[in-house]
Structures are given as structure tokens and as C-alpha cells.
Coordinates of C-alpha atoms in Angstrom, one line a residue:
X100 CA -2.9 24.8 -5.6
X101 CA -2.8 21.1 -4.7
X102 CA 0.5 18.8 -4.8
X103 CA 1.8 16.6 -7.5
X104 CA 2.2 12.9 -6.9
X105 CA 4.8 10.4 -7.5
X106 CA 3.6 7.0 -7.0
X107 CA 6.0 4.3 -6.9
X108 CA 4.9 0.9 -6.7
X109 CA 7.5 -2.0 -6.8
X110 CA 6.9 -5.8 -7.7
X111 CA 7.2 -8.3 -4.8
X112 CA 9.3 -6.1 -2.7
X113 CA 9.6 -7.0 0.9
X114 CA 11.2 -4.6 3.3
X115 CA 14.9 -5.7 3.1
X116 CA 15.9 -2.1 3.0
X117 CA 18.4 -0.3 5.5
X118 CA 15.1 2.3 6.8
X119 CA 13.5 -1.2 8.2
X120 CA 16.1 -2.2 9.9
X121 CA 17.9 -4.8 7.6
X122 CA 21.7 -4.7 8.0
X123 CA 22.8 -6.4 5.1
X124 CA 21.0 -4.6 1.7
X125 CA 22.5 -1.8 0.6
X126 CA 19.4 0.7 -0.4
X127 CA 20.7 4.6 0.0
X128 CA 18.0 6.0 -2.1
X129 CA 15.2 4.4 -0.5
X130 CA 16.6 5.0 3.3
X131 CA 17.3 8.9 2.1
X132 CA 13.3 9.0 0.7
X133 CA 12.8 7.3 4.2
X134 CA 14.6 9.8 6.1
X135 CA 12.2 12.8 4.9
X136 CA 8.8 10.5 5.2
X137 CA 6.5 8.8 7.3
X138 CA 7.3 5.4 7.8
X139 CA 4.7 2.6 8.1
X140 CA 6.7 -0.4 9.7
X141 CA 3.5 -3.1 10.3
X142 CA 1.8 -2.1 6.3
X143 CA 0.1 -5.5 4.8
X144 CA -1.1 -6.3 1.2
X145 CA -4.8 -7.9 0.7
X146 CA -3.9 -10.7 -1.2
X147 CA 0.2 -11.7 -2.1
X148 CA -0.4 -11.7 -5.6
X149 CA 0.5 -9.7 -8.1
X150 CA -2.8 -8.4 -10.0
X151 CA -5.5 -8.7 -7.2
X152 CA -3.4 -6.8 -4.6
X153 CA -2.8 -3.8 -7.4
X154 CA -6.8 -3.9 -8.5
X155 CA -7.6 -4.0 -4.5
X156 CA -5.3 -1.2 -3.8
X157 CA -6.1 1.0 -7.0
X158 CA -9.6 0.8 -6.3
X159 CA -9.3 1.3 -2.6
X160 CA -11.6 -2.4 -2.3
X161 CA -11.0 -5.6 -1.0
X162 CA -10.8 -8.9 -3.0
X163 CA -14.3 -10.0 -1.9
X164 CA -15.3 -6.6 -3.9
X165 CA -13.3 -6.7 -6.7
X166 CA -14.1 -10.3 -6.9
X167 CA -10.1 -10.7 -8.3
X168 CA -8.5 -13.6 -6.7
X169 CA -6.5 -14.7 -9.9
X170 CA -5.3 -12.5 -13.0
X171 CA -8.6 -13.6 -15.5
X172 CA -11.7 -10.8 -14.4
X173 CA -11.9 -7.3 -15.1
X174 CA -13.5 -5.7 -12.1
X175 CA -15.5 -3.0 -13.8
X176 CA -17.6 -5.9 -16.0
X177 CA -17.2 -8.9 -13.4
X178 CA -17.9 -6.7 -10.3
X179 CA -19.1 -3.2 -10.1
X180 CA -18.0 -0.3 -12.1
X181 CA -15.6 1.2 -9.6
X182 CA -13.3 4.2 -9.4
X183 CA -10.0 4.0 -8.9
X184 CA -7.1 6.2 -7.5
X185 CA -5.6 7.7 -10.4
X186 CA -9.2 8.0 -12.1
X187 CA -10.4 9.9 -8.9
X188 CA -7.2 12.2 -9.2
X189 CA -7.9 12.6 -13.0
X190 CA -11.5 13.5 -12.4
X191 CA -10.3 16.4 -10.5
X192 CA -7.7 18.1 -12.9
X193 CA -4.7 16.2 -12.5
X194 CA -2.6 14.8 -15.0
X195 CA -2.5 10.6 -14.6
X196 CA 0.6 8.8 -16.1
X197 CA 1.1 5.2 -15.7
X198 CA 5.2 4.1 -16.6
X199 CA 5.8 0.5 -16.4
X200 CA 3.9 -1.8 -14.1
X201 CA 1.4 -0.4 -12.3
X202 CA -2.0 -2.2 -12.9
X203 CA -1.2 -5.7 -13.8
X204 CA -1.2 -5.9 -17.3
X205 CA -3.7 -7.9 -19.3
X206 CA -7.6 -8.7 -18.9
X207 CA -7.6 -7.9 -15.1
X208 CA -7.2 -4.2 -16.4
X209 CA -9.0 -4.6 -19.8
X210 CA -5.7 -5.1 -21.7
X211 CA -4.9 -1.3 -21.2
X212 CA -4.1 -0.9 -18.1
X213 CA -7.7 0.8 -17.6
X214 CA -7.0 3.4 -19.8
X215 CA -8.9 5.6 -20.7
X216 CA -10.4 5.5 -17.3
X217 CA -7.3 6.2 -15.0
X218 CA -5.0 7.7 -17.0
X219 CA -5.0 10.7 -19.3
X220 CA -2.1 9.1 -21.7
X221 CA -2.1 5.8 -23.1
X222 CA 0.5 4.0 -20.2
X223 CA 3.9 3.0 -20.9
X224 CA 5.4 -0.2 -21.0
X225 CA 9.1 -0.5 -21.4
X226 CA 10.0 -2.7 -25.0
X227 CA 12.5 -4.9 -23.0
X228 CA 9.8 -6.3 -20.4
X229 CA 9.1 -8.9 -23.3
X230 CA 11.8 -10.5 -23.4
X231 CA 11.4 -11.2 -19.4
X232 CA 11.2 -14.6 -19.2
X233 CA 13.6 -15.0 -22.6
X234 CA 17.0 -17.1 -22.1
X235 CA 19.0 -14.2 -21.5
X236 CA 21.3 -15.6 -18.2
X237 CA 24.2 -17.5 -19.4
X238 CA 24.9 -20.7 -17.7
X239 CA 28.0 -22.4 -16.3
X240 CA 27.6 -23.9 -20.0
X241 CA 28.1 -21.0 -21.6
X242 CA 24.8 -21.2 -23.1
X243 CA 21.4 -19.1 -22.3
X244 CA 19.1 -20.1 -20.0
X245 CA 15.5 -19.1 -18.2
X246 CA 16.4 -19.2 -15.2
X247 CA 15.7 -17.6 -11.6
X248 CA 19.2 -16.5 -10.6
X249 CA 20.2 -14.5 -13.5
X250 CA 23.0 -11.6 -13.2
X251 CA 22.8 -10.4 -16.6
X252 CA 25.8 -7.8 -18.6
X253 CA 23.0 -5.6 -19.7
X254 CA 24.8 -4.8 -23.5
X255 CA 24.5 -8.0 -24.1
X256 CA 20.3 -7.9 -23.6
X257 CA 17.9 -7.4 -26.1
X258 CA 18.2 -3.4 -27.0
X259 CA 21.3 -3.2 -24.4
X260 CA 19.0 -2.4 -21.6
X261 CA 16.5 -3.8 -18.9
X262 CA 12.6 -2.9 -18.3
X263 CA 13.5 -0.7 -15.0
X264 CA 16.0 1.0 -16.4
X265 CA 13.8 2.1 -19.2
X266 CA 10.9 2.7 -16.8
X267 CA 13.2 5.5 -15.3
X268 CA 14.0 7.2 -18.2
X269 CA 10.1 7.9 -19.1
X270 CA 9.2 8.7 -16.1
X271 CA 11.8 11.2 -15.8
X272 CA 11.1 12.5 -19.5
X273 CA 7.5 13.0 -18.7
X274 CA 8.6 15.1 -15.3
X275 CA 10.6 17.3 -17.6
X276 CA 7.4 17.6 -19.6
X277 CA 5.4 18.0 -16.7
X278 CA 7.5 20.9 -15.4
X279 CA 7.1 22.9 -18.6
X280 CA 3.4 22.6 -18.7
X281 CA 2.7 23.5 -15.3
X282 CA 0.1 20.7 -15.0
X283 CA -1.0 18.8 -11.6
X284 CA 0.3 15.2 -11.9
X285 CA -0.2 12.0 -10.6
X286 CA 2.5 10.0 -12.2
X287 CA 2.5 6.2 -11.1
X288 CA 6.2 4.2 -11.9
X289 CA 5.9 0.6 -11.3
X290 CA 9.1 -1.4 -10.9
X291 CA 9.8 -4.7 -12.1
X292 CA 12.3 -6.2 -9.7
X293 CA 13.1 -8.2 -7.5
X294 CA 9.9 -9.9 -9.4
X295 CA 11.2 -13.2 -11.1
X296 CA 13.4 -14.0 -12.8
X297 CA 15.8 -12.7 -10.4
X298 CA 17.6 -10.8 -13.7
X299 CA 19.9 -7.6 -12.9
X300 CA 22.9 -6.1 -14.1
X301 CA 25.4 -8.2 -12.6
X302 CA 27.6 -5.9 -11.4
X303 CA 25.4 -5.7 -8.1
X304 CA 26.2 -9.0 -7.3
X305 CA 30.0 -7.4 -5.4
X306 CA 27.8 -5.7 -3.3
X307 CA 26.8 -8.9 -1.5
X308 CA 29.6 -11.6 -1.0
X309 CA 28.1 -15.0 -0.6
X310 CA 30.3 -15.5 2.7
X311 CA 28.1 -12.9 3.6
X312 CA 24.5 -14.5 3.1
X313 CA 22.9 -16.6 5.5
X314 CA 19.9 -18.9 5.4
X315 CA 16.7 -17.5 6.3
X316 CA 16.3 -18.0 9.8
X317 CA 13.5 -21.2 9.9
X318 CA 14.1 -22.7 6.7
X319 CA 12.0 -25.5 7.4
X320 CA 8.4 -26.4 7.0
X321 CA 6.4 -25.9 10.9
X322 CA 5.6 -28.9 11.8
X323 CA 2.1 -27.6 12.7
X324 CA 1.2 -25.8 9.6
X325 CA -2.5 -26.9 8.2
X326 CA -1.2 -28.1 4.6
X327 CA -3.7 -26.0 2.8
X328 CA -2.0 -23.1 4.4
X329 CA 1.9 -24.3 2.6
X330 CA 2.3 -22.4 -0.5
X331 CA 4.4 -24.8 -2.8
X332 CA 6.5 -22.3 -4.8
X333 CA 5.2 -23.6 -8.5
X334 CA 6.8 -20.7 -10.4
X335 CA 10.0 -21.0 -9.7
X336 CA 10.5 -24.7 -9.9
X337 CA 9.6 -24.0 -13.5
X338 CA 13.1 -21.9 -14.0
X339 CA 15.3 -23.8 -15.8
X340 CA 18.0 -23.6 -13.0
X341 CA 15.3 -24.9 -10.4
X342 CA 14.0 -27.4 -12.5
X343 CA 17.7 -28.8 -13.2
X344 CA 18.0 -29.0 -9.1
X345 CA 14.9 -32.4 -9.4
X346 CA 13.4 -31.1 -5.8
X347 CA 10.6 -33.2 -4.5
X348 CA 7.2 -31.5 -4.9
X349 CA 5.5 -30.0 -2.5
X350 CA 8.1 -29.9 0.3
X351 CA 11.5 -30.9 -0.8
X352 CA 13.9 -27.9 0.0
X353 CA 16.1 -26.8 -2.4
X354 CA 19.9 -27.3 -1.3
X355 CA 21.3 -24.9 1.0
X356 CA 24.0 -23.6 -1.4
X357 CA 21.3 -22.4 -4.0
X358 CA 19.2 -20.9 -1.3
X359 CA 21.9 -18.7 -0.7
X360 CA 22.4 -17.6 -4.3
X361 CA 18.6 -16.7 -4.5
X362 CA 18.7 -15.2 -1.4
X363 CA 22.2 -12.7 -2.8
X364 CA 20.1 -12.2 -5.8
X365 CA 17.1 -10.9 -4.2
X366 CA 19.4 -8.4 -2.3
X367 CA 21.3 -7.5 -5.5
X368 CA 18.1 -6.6 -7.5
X369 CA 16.8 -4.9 -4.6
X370 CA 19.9 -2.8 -5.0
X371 CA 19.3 -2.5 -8.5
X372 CA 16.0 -0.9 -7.9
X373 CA 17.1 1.4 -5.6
X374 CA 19.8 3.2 -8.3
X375 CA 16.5 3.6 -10.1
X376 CA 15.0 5.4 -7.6
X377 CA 17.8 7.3 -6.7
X378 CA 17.8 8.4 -9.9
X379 CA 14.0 9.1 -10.2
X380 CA 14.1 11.3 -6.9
X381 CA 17.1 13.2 -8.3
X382 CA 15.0 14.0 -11.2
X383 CA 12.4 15.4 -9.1
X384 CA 14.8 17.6 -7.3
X385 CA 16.6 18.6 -11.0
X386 CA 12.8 19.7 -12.0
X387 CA 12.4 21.8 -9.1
X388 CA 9.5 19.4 -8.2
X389 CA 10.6 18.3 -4.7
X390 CA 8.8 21.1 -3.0
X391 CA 5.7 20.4 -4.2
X392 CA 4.9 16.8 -4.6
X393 CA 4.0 14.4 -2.6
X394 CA 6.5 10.9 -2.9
X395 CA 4.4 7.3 -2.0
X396 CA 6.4 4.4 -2.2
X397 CA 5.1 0.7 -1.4
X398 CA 4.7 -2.4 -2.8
X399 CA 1.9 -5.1 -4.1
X400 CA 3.1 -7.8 -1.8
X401 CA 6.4 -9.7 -0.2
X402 CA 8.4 -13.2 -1.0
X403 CA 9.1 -15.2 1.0
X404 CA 12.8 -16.2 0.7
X405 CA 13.1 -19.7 2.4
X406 CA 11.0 -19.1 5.9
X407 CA 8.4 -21.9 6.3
X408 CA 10.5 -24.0 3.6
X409 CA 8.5 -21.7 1.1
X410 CA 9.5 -19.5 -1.7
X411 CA 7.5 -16.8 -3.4
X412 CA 4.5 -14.8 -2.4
X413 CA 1.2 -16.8 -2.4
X414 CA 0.5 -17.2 1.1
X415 CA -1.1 -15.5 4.0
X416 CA 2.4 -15.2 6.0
X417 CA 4.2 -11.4 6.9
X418 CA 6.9 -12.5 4.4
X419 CA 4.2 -12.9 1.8
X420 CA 2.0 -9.8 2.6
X421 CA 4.3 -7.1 4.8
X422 CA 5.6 -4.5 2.3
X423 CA 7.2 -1.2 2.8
X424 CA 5.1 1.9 3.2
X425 CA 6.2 5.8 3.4
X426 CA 4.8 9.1 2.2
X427 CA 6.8 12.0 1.9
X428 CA 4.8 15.0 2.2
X429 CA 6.9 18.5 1.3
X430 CA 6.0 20.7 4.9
X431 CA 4.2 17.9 6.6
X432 CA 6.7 14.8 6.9
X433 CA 9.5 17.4 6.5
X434 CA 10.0 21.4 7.4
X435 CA 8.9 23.2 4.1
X436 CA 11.3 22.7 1.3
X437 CA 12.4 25.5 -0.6
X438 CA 12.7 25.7 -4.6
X439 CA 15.5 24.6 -6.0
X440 CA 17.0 22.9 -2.5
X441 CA 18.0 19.2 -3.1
X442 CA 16.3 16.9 -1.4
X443 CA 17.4 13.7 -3.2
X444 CA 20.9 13.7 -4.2
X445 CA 21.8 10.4 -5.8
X446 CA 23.6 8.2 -3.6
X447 CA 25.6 5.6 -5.3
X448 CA 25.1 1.8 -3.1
X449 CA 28.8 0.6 -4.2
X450 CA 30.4 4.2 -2.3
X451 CA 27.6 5.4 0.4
X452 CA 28.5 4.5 4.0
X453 CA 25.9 4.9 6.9
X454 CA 22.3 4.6 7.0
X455 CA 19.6 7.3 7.7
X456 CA 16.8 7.3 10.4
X457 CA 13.1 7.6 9.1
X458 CA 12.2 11.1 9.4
X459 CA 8.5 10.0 11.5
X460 CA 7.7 5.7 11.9
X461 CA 4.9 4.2 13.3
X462 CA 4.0 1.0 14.1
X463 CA 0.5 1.0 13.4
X464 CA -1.2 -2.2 11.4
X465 CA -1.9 -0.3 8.2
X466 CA -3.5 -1.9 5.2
X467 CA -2.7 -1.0 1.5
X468 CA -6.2 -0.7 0.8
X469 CA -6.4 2.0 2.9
X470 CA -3.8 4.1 0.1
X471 CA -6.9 5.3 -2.0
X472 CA -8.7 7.4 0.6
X473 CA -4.6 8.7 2.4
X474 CA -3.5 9.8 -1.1
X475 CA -6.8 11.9 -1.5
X476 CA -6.5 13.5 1.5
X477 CA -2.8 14.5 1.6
X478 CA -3.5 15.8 -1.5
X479 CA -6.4 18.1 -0.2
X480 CA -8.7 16.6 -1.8
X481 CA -12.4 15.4 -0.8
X482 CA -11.5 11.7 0.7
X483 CA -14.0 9.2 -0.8
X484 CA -16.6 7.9 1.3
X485 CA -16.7 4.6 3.2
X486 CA -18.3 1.7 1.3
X487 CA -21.5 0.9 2.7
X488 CA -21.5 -3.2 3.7
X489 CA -22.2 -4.3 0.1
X490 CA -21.2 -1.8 -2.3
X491 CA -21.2 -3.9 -5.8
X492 CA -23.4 -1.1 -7.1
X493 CA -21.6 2.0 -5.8
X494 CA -19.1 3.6 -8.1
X495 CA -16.8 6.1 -5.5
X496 CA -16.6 4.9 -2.2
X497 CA -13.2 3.0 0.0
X498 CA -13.3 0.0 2.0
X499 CA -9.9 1.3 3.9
X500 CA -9.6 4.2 6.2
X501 CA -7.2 7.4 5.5
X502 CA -4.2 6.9 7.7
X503 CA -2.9 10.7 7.7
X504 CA -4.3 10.9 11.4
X505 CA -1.0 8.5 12.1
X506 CA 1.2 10.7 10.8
X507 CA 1.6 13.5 13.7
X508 CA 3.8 12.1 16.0
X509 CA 6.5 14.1 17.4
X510 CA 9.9 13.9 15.1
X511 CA 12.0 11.0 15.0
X512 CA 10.1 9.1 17.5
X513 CA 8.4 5.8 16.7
X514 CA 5.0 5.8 17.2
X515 CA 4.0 2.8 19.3
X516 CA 1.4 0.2 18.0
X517 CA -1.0 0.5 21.3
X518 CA -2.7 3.3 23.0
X519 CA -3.2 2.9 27.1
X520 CA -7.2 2.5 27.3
X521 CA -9.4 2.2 30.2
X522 CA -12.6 0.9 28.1
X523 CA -11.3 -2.5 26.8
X524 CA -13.9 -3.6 24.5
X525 CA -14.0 0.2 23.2
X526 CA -10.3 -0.5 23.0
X527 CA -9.8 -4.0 21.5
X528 CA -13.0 -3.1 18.9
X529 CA -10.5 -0.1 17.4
X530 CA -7.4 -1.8 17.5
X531 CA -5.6 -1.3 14.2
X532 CA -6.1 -5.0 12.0
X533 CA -4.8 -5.8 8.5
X534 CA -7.0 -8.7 6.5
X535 CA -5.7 -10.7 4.0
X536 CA -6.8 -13.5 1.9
X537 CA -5.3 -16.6 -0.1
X538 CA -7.4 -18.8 -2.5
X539 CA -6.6 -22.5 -2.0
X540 CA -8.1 -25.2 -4.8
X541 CA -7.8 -28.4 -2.3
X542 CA -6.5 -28.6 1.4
X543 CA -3.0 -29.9 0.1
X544 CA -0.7 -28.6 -1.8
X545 CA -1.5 -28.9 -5.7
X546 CA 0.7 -27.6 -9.0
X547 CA -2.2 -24.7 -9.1
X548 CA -1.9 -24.1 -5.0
X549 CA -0.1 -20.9 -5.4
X550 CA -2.8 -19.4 -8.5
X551 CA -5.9 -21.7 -8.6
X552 CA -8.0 -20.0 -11.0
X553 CA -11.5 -18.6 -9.9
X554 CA -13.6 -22.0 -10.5
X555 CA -11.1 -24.0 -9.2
X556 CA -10.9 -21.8 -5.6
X557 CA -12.4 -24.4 -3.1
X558 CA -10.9 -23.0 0.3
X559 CA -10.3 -19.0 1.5
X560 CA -7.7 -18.4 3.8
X561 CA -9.3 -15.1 5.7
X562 CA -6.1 -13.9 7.6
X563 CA -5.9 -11.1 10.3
X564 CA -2.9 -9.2 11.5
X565 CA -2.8 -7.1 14.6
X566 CA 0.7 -5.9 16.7
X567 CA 0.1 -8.7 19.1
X568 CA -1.1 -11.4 16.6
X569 CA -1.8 -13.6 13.2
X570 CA -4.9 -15.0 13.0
X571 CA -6.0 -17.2 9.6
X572 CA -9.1 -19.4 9.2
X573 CA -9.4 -22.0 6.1
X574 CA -12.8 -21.7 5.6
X575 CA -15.2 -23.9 2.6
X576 CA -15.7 -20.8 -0.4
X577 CA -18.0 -21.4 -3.9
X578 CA -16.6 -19.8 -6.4
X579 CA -19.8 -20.0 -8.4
X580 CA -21.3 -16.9 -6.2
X581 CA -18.3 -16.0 -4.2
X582 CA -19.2 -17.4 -1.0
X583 CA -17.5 -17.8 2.0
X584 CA -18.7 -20.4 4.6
X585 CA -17.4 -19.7 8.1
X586 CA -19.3 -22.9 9.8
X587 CA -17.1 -24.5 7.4
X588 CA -13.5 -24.3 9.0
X589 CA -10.7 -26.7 7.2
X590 CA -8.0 -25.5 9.1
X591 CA -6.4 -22.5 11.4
X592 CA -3.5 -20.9 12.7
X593 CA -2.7 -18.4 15.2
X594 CA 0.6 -17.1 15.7
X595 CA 1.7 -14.3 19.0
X596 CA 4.2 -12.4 17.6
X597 CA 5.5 -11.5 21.4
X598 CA 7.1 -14.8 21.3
X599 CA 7.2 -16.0 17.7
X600 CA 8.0 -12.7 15.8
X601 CA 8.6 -15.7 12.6
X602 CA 5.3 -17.1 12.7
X603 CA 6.9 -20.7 13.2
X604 CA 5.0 -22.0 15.9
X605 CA 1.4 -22.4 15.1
X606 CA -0.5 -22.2 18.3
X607 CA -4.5 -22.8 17.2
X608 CA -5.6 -25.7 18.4
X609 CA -4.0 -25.6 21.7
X610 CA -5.7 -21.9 22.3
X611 CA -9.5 -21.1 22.9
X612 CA -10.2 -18.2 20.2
X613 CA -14.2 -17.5 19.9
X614 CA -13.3 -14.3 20.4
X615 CA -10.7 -13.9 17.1
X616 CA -13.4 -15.7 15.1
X617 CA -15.8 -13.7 16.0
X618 CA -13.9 -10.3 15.1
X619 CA -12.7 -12.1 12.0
X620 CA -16.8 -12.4 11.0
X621 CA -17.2 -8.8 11.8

């Protein structure tokens, strides 16, 4: 009665994996979990920051709702005393587990990770996430750094292991435990990497040969982006090996060679995190658990890796808030899996040749908020209701729409972003859109650009996504009652993706767009 669910949720993960199309990473496991899902290619975080993208998708509200633009506000005292995914699941006889990072730890989740709210279990953190931002990567000077490219010999860390790796092994102890008992579960795993520092075991590095890395493909800053819109990558000039490199603040670029190493690095934990899930899904096939529970896997945000001259999430760009979405859903996304068949055999990224097709993609704009109500009903049960227009005072209710109605499309084919439509107002009014939002202190680039803090927040960057477009306005906000003043407008930018699939050539104001601003007020 009912199906299990494995959540996974990975930190700062855009989709450089083989399933969306990236020819370089190596990711088996993920491209194998692809090859039995549904696929969500055009999938878009609500703000490209860590702890209000995880509050906004956990509670299935937006920013403006949660009132979380920085990491320093618990929702349920500063904003309304919502329900939240797991808590909703809990609430109707399943058992929650949290492993790793899932909410984002500290007073944005009450210092517990919202427990007892969410979860039935106090959550688990791994012991070796505090020594994260330790000097544990050994320099060309033999001594230990904190630095942002940092290929580590994992015996020689603190407890001979890393947080991931320790992630995997709870969460693969409580599926054991949960196979026993015979219990419904929700269990969420959040992964650490490729968050910063960039810190792996190195031997993923021989998976990607530097001769083999290339610079993102507009490494430079547009000449016409508003400056309030540049995010100026504070947190990683603060790495030791960053800081040693003296670039110019705000838009210095960091030299081409190191680009390239950050740029390997990324790929290499990427890799990194896919053994873990290859081994997590393996577990769930070893439980006999692969029949009956429902596999999400996403992310809270991107990174931008050098596009725009930027680095880091923290903007309103598709590198900062595109992230990889797919559900696998035993006898819906696949034929009906039976007991004991594998379904995810480990694949090992230094020996597995050839990638695998997603088993269903579509190209719908799809919004992480919109996880909350889709999970629910997969899972067969009630989906919550819509949030009425202000919904501070309403405990259950969704601001995103379940997107299971995307999921039948014939096998193998990829669903198209656009319906034909004869009524084009009917049409363009339920066209699929993804909003996002960046706080801004000042309309240049300050050292607290990329996380002003709530009373500093000046400007809001209200950003909307469709198939054909990017559409962002800068508009005056007060943080003292969270107000957003659209007469206000300190800057735009509109991008057609047709002809500028990068978002490199800014086109707002040589374009007449009433129309966007209007659908942007709506």
C-alpha cells in the first residue's frame, strides 16, 4: 500500500551528467537512474542559494513566502507555520529520515534540521562534514591548505573518510533497517559535492585529463549585463588557492590555466558523487526495495563554472538555477519491476563505456517548487492544495503545481516544450514559466553581492524562464516589510534562447516588452 521514497538531493549540482547530454563527465549511475525515469531537461531552482532554494522546495513555497532570502530566519517563526514535504509524508504513516544535507543546517531550520517536525529520527549528519573547510589539500609546498581545488588521498583525512561517503553508508544502513521493519519510508540523502571546496578522493582526477578540459564557452563578462545583475564570486576568492592568484575584484578573471583545473575538479567530484549513488541504488536493489519505491533525484541550484566571467551560484542565470530533475517511478516510468530483479547494478565510471538514453524526457519549464505537490501524488497520496494569493497564515497548501500530468508521453520520445494552439492568449497565459529571484544590496557588485543579508537586500532580481525566453527585472525591494516595487525598475535583461542558448547577449533595451512585464506582475 503506497511506495517508499528515496529522495536525493545534491549540493550545487548542475546537469553535467551523460543523461543531459554532456559528453565529457563520466556519471554511469546517474545516466542508468536516468534510463528508468522521467527526465525533466528545462527544471529551475527558486533562488541559487543553498538554504532558501531547500526551505522553498521542502515547503513547496516561494522565497516571497518563506521570506528566506539568506541563511538567518526560520520560516515557521519569521513567516507562517508551514508544512513541509517530509512532515506531510510523516503525517500520513511514513517513516521520514533525513542523512546528510538536506535542509540547510543551522537557524534556517531551527538548528535541527526541523526535527521533530519532518522527520521521525533525529537527522544524520556525517562527523567528517566539520572538518569541510579544514586545511586538508596539500599544496605544491607540501603543506595543507583551504583551498577550492583540492583532490584529497582520503586515509589521510580526518577519520580516513569524506562526508558523502559516510552519507552513503547511513543511508544504506537505515534501508537494511527499513526492510526488516516493513515500514513506509521517505528517506531524504543530501550530498555534499561538487559544493566547495572542490575536495574528492583524488583518484577521480584520471578520469578527466586536463588536455581534455576546455574553457567555458563565453568566459567573459556581456558587455550588456546591468551590474547589479554580475554575481562577483566572493566565496571562492576567499580559498587560499584563489586568494594566492591577487584577481581584481569584481571582474578580474582568474587565469585561464586555473579555470581549467576548477573546471576538471567540478567534473571529478561530480564523478565522485555518482559512485555514491551507484552504490545507494545498488543498495536499494540488494533490499529488494527497487520495486516498490519511488527514486527523485535533483538538486538545490547550479554553478556557474566561468560563463559570464562568473563563478558560483548566486545569480539569476540557467547555470546558476537549471538543475537536474528525474523520478523513477517502479510501473509508471518503467514496466513493473519484479522482486528481486536488479535494477541498479553498480557501474564503475573508471571501466563503464557507453551512455544510456532517458527512459521518458520532456522539455517542459518545470520549477522545483512544484516537487512538494509531484511527490504526493506519485505516492497516492491527497496532493496539497494551491496556496490562495497570500497564504502567510495557511499551514498545508503549495505554490507549485504537480507535474505527473507531464509524465505520459509515449517511451523514449522527448516531449516537446510547446503544444500547437489556436487560442493564443489561452495559449501564451498557460505556457509552462519557471521564476526565480536574487537579492542584490546595491546596483554594483559589493563583497556581500552574492549573500547580502535580509536588511541589507536593496534590489530583487524577479527572473522568468520559459522555452523561448529569460526575462529578469531589478526592481527597488524594502526589506523592512518585504516589498517589492515594480514602478521601481533598476535594471533588465531579456535573453531568446533561439539564438542565444548562453544568455550572452542581453537584448532588453533594444526590445519593447510590456507584455513580459506584465506576465511577470501576474
Amino acid at each position: 500500500d503506497g511506495m517508499n521514497v528515496l529522495f536525493i538531493i545534491v549540493d550545487d549540482l548542475r546537469p553535467v551528467l551523460g543523461c543531459y547530454g554532456d559528453k565529457l563527465v563520466k556519471s554511469p549511475n546517474i545516466d542508468q537512474l536516468a534510463s528508468q525515469s522521467m527526465v525533466f531537461s528545462n527544471a529551475y531552482a527558486q533562488q541559487a542559494v543553498c538554504a532558501p532554494s531547500r526551505v522553498s522546495f521542502l515547503t513547496g513555497r516561494r522565497p516571497d513566502t518563506t521570506r528566506l532570502y539568506d541563511f538567518y530566519s526560520y520560516w515557521r517563526v519569521h513567516a507562517g507555520n508551514y508544512s513541509t514535504m517530509p512532515q506531510y509524508f510523516k503525517e500520513n504513516g511514513y517513516v521520514t529520515l533525513s542523512v546528510g544535507k538536506v535542509f540547510h543546517p543551522g537557524v534556517s531550520s531551527n538548528y535541527s534540521d526541523d526535527y521533530p517536525y519532518s522527520w521521525s529520527i533525529p537527522p544524520f549528519h556525517p562527523s567528517a562534514e566539520k572538518h569541510e573547510n579544514d586545511k586538508t589539500c596539500r599544496g605544491k609546498d607540501g603543506k595543507l591548505h583551504a583551498n577550492l581545488v583540492c583532490p584529497v588521498n582520503v586515509t589521510e583525512m580526518p577519520g580516513g573518510t569524506l562526508p558523502d561517503i559516510q552519507s552513503t553508508e547511513e543511508a544504506i544502513h537505515l534501508l537494511n533497517i527499513m526492510k526488516t521493519t516493513r515500514q513506509k519510508f521517505f528517506l531524504a540523502v543530501g550530498y555534499h559535492k561538487p559544493h566547495i571546496p572542490l575536495r574528492y578522493p583524488q583518484e577521480f582526477l584520471k578520469l578527466y585529463p586536463l588536455e581534455n578540459i576546455t574553457l567555458a564557452p563565453d568566459p567573459w563578462v556581456p558587455k550588456k549585463l546591468p551590474s547589479v545583475a554580475y554575481n562577483p564570486w566572493t566565496d571562492i576568492r576567499q580559498r587560499d588557492d584563489v586568494e594566492a592568484l591577487n584577481v581584481s575584484f569584481p571582474y578580474g578573471a582568474l587565469p585561464e590555466d586555473f579555470q581549467l583545473r576548477i573546471r576538471q575538479s567540478y567534473y571529478a567530484a561530480v564523478s565522485y558523487l555518482d559512485v555514491q549513488i551507484g552504490l545507494l541504488l545498488s543498495a536499494l536493489d540488494d533490499t529488494g526495495l527497487s520495486n516498490n519505491t519511488i527514486v527523485v533525484f535533483t538538486a538545490d541550484h547550479g554553478w556557474s563554472l566561468g560563463e559570464h566571467g562568473e563563478w558560483a551560484k548566486y545569480s539569476n542565470f540557467d547555470v546558476a538555477t537549471r538543475v537536474p530533475l528525474m523520478f523513477y517511478v517502479p510501473g509508471v516510468t518503467t514496466s513493473p519491476v519484479s522482486q528481486g530483479a536488479r535494477v541498479f547494478p553498480y557501474l564503475d565510471p573508471f571501466s563503464h563505456i557507453g551512455g544510456s538514453v532517458p527512459q521518458g524526457q520532456s522539455e517542459k519549464v518545470v520549477e522545483l517548487v512544484s516537487l512538494f505537490p509531484t511527490l504526493a501524488e506519485l505516492a497516492g497520496l491527497q496532493v496539497p492544495p494551491a496556496c490562495p494569493e497570500v497564504s502567510f497564515g495557511v499551514v498545508l497548501c503549495t505554490e507549485g503545481k504537480s507535474i505527473v500530468h507531464y509524465f505520459n508521453t509515449s517511451e523514449g520520445k522527448v516531449e516537446q516544450g510547446q503544444e500547437g494552439c489556436d487560442d493564443t492568449d489561452r495559449c501564451f497565459n498557460e505556457e509552462p514559466v519557471a521564476f526565480s529571484q536574487y537579492p542584490r544590496p546595491a546596483d554594483t557588485p559589493q563583497w556581500n553581492s552574492d549573500k547580502p543579508k535580509l536588511k541589507d537586500i536593496r534590489i530583487m532580481g524577479y527572473s522568468m524562464r520559459t522555452i523561448d525566453y529569460r526575462y529578469t527585472v531589478w526592481v527597488h525591494f524594502d526589506p523592512s516589510n518585504f516589498s517589492a516595487n515594480f514602478e521601481d525598475v533598476h535594471a533588465g535583461e531579456l535573453y531568446m534562447m533561439e539564438n542565444d542558448p548562453n544568455q550572452d547577449y542581453n537584448i532588453y533595451n533594444n526590445t519593447s516588452h510590456g507584455w513580459l512585464f506584465k506576465k511577470i506582475l501576474g
